[in-house]
Short mmCIF file of N, CA and C and ligand atoms in Angstrom, two decimals:
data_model
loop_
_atom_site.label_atom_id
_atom_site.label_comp_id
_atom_site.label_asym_id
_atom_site.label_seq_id
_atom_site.Cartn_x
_atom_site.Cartn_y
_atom_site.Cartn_z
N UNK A 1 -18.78 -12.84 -1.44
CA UNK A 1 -18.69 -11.92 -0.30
C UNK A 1 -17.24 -11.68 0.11
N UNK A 2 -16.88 -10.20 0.30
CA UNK A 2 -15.69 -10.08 0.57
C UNK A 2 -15.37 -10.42 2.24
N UNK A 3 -13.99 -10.81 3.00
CA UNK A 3 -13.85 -10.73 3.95
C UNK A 3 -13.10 -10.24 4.78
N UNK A 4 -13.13 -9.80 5.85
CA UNK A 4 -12.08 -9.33 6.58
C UNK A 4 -11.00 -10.05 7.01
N UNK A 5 -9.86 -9.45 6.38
CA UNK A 5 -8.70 -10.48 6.65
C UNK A 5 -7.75 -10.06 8.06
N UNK A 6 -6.76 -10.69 8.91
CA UNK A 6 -5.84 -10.33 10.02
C UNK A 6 -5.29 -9.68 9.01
N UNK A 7 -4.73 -8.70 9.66
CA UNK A 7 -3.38 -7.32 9.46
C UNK A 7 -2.25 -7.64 10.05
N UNK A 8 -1.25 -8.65 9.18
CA UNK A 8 -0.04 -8.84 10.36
C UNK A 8 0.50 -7.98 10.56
N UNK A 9 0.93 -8.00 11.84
CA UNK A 9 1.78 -6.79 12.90
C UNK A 9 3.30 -6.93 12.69
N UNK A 10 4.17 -5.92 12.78
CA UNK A 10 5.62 -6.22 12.13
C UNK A 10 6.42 -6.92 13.31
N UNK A 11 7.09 -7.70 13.17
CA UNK A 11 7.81 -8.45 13.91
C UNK A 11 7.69 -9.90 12.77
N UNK A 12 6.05 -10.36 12.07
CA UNK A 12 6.14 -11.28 11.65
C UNK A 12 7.03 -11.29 9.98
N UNK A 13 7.58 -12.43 9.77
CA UNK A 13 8.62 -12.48 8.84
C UNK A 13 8.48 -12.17 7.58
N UNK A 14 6.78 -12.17 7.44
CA UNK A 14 5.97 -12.36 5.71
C UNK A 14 6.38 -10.99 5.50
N UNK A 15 6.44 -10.29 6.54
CA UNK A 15 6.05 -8.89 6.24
C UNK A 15 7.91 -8.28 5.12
N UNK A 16 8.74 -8.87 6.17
CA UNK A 16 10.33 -8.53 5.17
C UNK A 16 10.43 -9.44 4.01
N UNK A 17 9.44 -10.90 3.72
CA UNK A 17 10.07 -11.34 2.21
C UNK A 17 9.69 -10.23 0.97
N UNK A 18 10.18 -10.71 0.19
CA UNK A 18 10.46 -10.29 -1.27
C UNK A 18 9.02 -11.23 -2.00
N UNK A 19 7.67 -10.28 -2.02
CA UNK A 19 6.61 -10.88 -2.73
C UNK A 19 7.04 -11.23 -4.11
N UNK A 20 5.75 -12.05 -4.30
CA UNK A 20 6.20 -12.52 -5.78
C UNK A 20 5.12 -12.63 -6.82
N UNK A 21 5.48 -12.45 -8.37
CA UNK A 21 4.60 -12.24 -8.68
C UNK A 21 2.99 -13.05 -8.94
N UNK A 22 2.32 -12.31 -9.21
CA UNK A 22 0.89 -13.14 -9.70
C UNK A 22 0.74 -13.33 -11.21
N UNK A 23 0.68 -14.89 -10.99
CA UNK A 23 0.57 -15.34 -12.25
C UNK A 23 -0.55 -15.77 -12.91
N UNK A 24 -1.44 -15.50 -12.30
CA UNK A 24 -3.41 -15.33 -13.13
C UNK A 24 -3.92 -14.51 -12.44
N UNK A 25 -4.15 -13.22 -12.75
CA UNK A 25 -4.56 -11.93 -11.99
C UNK A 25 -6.09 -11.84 -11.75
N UNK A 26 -6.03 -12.70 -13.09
CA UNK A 26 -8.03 -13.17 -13.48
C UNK A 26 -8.23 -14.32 -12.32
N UNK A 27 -7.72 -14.93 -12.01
CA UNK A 27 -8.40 -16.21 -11.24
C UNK A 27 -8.70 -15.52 -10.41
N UNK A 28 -10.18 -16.32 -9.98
CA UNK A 28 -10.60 -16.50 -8.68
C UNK A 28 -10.37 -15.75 -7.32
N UNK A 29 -9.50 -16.81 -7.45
CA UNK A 29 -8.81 -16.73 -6.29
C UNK A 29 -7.96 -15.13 -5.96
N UNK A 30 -7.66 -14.94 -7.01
CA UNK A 30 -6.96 -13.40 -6.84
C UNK A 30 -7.90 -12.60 -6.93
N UNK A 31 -9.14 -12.57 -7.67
CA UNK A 31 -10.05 -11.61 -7.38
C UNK A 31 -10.44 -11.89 -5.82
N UNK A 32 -10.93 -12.62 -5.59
CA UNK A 32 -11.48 -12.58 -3.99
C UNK A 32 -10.41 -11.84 -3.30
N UNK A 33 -9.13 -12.54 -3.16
CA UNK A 33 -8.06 -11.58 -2.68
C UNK A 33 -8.04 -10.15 -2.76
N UNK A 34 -8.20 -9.85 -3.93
CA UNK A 34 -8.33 -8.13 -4.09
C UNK A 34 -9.37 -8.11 -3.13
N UNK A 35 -10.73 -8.31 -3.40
CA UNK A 35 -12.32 -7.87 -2.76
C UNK A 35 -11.99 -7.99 -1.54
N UNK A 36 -11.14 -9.01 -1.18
CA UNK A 36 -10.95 -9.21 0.96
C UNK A 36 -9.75 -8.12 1.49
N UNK A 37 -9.36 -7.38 0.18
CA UNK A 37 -7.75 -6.64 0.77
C UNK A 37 -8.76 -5.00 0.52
N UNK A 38 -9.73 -5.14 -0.01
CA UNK A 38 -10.20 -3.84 -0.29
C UNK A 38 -10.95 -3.43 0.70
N UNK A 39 -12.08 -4.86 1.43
CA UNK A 39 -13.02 -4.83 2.37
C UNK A 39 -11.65 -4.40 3.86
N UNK A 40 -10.88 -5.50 3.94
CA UNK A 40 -10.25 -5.11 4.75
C UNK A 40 -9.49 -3.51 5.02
N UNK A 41 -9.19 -2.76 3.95
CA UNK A 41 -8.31 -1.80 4.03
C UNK A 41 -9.82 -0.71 4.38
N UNK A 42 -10.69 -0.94 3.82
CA UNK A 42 -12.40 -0.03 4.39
C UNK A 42 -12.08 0.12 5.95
N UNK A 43 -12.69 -1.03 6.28
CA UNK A 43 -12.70 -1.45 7.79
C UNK A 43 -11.98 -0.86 8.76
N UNK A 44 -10.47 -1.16 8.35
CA UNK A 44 -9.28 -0.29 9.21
C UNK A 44 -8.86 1.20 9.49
N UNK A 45 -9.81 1.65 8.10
CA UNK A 45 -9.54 2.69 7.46
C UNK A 45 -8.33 3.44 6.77
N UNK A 46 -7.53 2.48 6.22
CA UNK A 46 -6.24 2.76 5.75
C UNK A 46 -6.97 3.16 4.35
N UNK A 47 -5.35 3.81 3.97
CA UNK A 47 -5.59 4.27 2.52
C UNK A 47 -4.48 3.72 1.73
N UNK A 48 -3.93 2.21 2.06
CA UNK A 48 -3.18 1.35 1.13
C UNK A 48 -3.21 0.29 1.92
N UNK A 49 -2.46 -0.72 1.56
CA UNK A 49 -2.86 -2.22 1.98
C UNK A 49 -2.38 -3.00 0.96
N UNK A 50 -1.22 -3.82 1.66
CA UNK A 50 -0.05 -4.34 0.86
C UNK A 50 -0.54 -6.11 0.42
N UNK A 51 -0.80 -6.80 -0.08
CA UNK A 51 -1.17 -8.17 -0.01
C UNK A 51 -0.25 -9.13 1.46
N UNK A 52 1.26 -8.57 1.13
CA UNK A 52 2.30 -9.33 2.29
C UNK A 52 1.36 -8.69 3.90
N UNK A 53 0.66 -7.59 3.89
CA UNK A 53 0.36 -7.46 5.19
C UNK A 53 -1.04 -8.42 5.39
N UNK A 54 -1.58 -8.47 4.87
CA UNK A 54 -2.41 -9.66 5.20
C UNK A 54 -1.90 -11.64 5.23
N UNK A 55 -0.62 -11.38 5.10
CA UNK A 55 0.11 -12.33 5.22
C UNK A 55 0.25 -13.32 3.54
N UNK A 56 -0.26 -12.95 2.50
CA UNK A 56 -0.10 -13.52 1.54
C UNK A 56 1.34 -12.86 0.13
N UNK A 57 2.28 -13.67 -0.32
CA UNK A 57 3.62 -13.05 -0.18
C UNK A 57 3.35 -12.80 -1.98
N UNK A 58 2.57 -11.96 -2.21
CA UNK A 58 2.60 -11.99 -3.84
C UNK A 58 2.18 -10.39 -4.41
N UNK A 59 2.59 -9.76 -5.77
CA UNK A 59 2.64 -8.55 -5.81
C UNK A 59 1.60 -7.74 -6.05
N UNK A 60 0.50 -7.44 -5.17
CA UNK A 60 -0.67 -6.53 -5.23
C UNK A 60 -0.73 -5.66 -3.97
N UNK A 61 -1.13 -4.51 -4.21
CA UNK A 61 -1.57 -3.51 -3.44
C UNK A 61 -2.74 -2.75 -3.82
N UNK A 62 -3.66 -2.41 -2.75
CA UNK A 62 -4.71 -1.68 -3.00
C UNK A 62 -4.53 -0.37 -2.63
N UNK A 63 -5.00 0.64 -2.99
CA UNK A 63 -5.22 2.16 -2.31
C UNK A 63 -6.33 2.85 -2.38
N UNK A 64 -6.91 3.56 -1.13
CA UNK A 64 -8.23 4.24 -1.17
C UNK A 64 -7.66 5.67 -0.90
N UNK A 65 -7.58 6.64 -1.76
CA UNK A 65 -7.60 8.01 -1.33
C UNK A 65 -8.29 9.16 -1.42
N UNK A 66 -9.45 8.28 -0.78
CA UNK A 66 -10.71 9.48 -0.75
C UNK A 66 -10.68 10.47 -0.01
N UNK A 67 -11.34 11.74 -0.29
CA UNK A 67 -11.11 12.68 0.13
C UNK A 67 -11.89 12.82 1.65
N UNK A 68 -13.35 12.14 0.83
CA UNK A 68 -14.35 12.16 1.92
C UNK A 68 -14.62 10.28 2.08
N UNK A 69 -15.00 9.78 3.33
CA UNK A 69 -15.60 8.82 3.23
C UNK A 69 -16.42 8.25 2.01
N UNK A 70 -17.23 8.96 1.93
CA UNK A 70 -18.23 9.09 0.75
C UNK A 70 -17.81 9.23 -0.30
N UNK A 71 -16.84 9.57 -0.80
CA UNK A 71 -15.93 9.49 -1.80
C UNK A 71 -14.98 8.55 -1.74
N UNK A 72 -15.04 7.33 -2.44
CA UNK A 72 -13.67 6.56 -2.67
C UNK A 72 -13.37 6.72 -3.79
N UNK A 73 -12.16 6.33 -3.63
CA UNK A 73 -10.91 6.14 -4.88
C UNK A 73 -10.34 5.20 -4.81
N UNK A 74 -10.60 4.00 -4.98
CA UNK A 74 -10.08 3.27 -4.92
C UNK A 74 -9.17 2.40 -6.34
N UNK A 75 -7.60 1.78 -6.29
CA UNK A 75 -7.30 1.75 -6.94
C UNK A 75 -6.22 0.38 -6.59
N UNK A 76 -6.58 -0.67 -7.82
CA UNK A 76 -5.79 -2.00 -7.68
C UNK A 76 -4.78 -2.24 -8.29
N UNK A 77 -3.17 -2.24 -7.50
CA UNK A 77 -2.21 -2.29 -8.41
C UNK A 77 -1.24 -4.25 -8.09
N UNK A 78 -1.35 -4.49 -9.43
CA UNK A 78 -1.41 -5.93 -9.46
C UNK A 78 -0.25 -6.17 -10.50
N UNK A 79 1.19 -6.54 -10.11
CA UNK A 79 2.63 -7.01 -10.84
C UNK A 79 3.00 -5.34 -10.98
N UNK A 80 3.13 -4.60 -10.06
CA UNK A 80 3.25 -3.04 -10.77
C UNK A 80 4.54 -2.81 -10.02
N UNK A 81 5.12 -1.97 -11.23
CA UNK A 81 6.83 -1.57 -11.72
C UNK A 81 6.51 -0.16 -11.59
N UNK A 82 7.54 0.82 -10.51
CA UNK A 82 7.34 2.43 -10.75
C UNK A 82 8.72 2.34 -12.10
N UNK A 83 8.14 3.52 -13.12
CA UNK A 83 8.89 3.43 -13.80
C UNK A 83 9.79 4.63 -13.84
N UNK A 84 9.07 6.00 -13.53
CA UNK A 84 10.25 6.72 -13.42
C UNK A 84 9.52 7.56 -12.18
N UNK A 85 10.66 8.21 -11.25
CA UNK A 85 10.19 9.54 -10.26
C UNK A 85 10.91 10.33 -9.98
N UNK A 86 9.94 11.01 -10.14
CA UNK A 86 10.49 12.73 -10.35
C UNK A 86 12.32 13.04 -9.10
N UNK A 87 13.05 13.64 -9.69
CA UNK A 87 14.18 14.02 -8.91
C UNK A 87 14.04 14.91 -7.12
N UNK A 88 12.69 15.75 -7.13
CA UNK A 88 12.26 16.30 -6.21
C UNK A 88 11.56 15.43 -5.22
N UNK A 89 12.35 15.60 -4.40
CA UNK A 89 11.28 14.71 -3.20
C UNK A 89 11.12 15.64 -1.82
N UNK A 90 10.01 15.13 -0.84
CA UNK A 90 9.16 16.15 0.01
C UNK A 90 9.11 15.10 1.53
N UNK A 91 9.45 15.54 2.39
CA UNK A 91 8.87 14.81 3.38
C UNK A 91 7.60 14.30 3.81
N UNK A 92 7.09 13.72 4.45
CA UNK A 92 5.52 13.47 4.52
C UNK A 92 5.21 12.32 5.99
N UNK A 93 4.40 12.51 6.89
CA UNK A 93 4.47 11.98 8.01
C UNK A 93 3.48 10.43 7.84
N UNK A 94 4.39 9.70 7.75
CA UNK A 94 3.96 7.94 7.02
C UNK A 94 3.13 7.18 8.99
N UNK A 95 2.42 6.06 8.49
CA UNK A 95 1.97 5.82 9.11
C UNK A 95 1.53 3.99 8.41
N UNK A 96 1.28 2.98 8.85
CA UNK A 96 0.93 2.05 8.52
C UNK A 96 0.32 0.76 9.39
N UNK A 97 -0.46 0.30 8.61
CA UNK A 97 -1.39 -0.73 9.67
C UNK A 97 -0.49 -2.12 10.22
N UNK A 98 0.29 -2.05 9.60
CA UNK A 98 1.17 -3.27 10.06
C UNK A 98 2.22 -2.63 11.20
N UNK A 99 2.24 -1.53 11.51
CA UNK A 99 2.80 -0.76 12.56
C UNK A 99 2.37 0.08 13.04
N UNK A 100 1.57 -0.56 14.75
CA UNK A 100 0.74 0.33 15.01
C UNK A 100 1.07 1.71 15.96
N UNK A 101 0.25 2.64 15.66
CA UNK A 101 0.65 3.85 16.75
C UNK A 101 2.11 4.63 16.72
N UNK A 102 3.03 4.24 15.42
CA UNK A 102 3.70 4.77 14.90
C UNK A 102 3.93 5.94 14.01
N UNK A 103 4.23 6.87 14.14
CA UNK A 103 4.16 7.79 12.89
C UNK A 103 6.01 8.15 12.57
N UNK A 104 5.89 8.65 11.43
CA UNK A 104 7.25 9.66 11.14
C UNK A 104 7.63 9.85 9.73
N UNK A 105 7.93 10.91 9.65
CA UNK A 105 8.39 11.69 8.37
C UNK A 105 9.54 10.83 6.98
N UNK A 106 9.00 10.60 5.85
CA UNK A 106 9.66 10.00 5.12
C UNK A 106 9.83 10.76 4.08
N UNK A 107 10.92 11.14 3.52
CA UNK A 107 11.21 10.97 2.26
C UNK A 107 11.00 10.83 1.35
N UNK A 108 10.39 11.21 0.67
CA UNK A 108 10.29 10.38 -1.27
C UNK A 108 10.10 11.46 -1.99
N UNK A 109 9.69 10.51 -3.54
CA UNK A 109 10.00 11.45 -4.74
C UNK A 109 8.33 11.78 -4.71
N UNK A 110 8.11 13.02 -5.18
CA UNK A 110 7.16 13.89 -5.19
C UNK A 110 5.88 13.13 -6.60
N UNK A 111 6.68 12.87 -7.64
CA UNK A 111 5.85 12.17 -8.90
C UNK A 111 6.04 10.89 -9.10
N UNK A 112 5.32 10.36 -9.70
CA UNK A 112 5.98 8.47 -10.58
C UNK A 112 5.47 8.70 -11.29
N UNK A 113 5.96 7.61 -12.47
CA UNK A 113 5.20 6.61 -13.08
C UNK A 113 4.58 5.44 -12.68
N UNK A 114 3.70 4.33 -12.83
CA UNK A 114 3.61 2.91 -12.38
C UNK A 114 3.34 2.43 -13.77
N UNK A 115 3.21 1.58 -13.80
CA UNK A 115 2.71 0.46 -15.03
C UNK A 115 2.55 -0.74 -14.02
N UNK A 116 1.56 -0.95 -14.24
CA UNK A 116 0.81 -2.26 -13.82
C UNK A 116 -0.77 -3.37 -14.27
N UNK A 117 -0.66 -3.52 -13.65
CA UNK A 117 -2.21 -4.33 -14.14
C UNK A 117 -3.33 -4.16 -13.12
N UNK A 118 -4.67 -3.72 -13.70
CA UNK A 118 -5.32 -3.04 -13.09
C UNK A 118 -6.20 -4.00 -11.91
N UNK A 119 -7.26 -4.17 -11.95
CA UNK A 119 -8.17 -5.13 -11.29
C UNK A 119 -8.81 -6.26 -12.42
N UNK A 120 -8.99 -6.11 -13.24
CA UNK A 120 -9.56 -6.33 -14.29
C UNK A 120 -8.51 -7.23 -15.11
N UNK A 121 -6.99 -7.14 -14.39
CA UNK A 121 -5.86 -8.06 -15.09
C UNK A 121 -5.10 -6.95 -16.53
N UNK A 122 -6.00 -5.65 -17.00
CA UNK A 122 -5.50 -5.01 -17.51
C UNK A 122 -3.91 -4.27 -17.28
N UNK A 123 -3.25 -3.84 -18.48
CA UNK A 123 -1.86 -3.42 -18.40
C UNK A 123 -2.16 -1.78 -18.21
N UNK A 124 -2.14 -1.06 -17.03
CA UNK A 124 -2.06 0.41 -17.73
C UNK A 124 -1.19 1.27 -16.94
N UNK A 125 -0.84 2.53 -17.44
CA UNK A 125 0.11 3.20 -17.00
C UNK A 125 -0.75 4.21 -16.76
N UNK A 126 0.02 4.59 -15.16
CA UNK A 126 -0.69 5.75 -14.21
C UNK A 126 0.52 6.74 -14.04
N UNK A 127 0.13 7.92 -13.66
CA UNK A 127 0.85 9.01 -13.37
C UNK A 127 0.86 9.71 -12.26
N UNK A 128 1.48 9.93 -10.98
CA UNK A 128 0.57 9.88 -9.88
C UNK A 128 1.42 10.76 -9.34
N UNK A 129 1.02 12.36 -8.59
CA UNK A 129 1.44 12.57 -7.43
C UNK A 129 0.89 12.87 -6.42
N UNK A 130 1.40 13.60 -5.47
CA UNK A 130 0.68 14.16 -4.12
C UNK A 130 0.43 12.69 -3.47
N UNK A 131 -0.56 12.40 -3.04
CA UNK A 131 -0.85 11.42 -1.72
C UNK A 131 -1.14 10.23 -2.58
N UNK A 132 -1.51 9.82 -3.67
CA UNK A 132 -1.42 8.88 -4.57
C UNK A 132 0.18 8.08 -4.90
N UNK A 133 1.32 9.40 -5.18
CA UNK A 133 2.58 9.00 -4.91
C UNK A 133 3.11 8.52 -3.57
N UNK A 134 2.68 9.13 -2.72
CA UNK A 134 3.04 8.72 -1.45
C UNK A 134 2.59 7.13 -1.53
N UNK A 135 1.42 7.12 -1.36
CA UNK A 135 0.75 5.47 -1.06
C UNK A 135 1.61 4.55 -1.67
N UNK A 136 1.56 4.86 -3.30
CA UNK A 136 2.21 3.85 -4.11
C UNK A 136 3.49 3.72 -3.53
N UNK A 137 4.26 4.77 -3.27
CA UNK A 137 5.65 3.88 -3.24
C UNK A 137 5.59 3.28 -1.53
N UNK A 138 4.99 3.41 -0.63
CA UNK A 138 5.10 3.00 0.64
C UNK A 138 4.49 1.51 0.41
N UNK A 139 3.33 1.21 -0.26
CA UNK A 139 3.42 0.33 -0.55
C UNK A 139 3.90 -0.99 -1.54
N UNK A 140 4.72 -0.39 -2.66
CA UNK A 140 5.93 -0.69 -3.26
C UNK A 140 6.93 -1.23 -2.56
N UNK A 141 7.30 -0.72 -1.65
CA UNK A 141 8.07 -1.16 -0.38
C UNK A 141 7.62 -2.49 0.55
N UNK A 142 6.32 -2.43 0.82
CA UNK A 142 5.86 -3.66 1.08
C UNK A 142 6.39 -4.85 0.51
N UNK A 143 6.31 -4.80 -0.92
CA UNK A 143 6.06 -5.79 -2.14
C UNK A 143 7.33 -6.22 -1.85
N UNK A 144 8.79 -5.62 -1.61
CA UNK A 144 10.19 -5.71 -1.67
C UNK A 144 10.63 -6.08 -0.11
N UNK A 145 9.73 -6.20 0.81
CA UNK A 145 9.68 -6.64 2.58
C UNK A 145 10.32 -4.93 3.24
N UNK A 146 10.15 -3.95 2.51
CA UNK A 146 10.85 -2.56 3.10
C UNK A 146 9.38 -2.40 4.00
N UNK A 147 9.26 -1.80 5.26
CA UNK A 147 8.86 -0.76 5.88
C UNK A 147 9.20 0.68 5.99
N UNK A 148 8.58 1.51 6.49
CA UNK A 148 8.35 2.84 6.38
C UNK A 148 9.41 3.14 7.45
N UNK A 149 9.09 2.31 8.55
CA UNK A 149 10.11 2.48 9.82
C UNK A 149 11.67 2.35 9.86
N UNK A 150 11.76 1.89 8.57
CA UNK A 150 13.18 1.69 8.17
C UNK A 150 13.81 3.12 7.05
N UNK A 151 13.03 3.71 6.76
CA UNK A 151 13.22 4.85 6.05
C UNK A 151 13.08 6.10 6.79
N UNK A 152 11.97 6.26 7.68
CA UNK A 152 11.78 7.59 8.43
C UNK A 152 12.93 8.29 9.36
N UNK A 153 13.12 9.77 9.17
CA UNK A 153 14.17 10.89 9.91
C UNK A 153 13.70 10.51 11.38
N UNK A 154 12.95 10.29 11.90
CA UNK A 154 12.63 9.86 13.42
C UNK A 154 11.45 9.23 13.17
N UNK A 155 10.99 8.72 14.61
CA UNK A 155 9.69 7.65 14.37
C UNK A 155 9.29 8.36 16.12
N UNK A 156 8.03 8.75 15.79
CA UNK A 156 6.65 9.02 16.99
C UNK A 156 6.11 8.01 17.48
N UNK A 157 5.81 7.72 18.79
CA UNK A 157 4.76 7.23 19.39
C UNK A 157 3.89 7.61 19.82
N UNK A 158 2.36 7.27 19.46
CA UNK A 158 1.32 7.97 19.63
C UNK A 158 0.46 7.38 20.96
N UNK A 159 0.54 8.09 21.74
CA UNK A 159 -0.39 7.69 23.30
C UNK A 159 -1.45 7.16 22.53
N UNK A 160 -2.14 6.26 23.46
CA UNK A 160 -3.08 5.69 23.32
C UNK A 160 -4.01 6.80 24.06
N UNK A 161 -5.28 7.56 23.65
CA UNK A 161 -6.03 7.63 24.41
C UNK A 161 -6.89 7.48 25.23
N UNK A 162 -6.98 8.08 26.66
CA UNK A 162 -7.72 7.06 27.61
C UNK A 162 -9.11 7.55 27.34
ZN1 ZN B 201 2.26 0.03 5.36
#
């Protein structure tokens, strides 16, 4: 059974180390990890989810970029290297669960490459743009202790509604 894990909030320290890698992608133990980072990223309703934000300091990220609820996409990136991205990059208004009620416009390159290992511990190479690129490299950044808040042209605060 998968579980819902805490979402550390930024201020805590896990969130700036430098993850590291996973060295049995097959164990156990790292599968449950995936299944509790996938259940968790459902729940919140994010559409990435860094392993360091659930407080564990090692290199996996999940992403859901479904269009519809009912549609997932979900996708497990486990020891993953971007290998090349495109020279064109686009602004895009970032947002993340480890920083809440924040928004603001970031930067990046429009295409990648990744090479990584899939869920399954497989090696494969993805090609990714539009909101797939976005995810990956914001959470790439995770993996390296970067936040979004450290990259964005300004940063929003979003009222709470009453
Ligand atoms: Zn994030």
């Amino acid at each position: 059974m998968a579980k819902i894990l805490k979402i550390i909030q930024e201020g805590d320290p896990v969130l700036r180390k430098k993850a590291e890698l996973v060295e049995n992608p097959k164990s156990p133990e790292i599968q449950q990890l995936v299944s509790d980072m996938i259940a968790t990223m459902r729940k919140a309703n994010g559409i990435g989810l860094a392993a360091t934000q659930v407080g564990k300091s090692l290199r996996i990220f999940v992403v859901n970029i479904a269009e519809e609820k009912q549609k997932e996409e979900i996708y497990v990136f486990i020891n993953p290297e971007i290998k090349d991205v495109s020279p064109d990059k686009s602004p895009f208004e970032e947002g993340c669960l480890s920083v809440e009620k924040i928004w603001g416009p970031v930067m990046r390159p429009k295409k990648l490459t990744i090479k990584t290992l899939n869920k399954n511990g497989d090696l494969v190479k993805i090609r990714a743009k539009g909101l797939l690129a976005r995810v990956i490299q914001h959470e790439m950044d995770h993996l390296n202790g970067i936040l979004f808040i450290d990259k964005a042209e300004k940063l929003y605060k979003i009222e709470e509604k009453k």
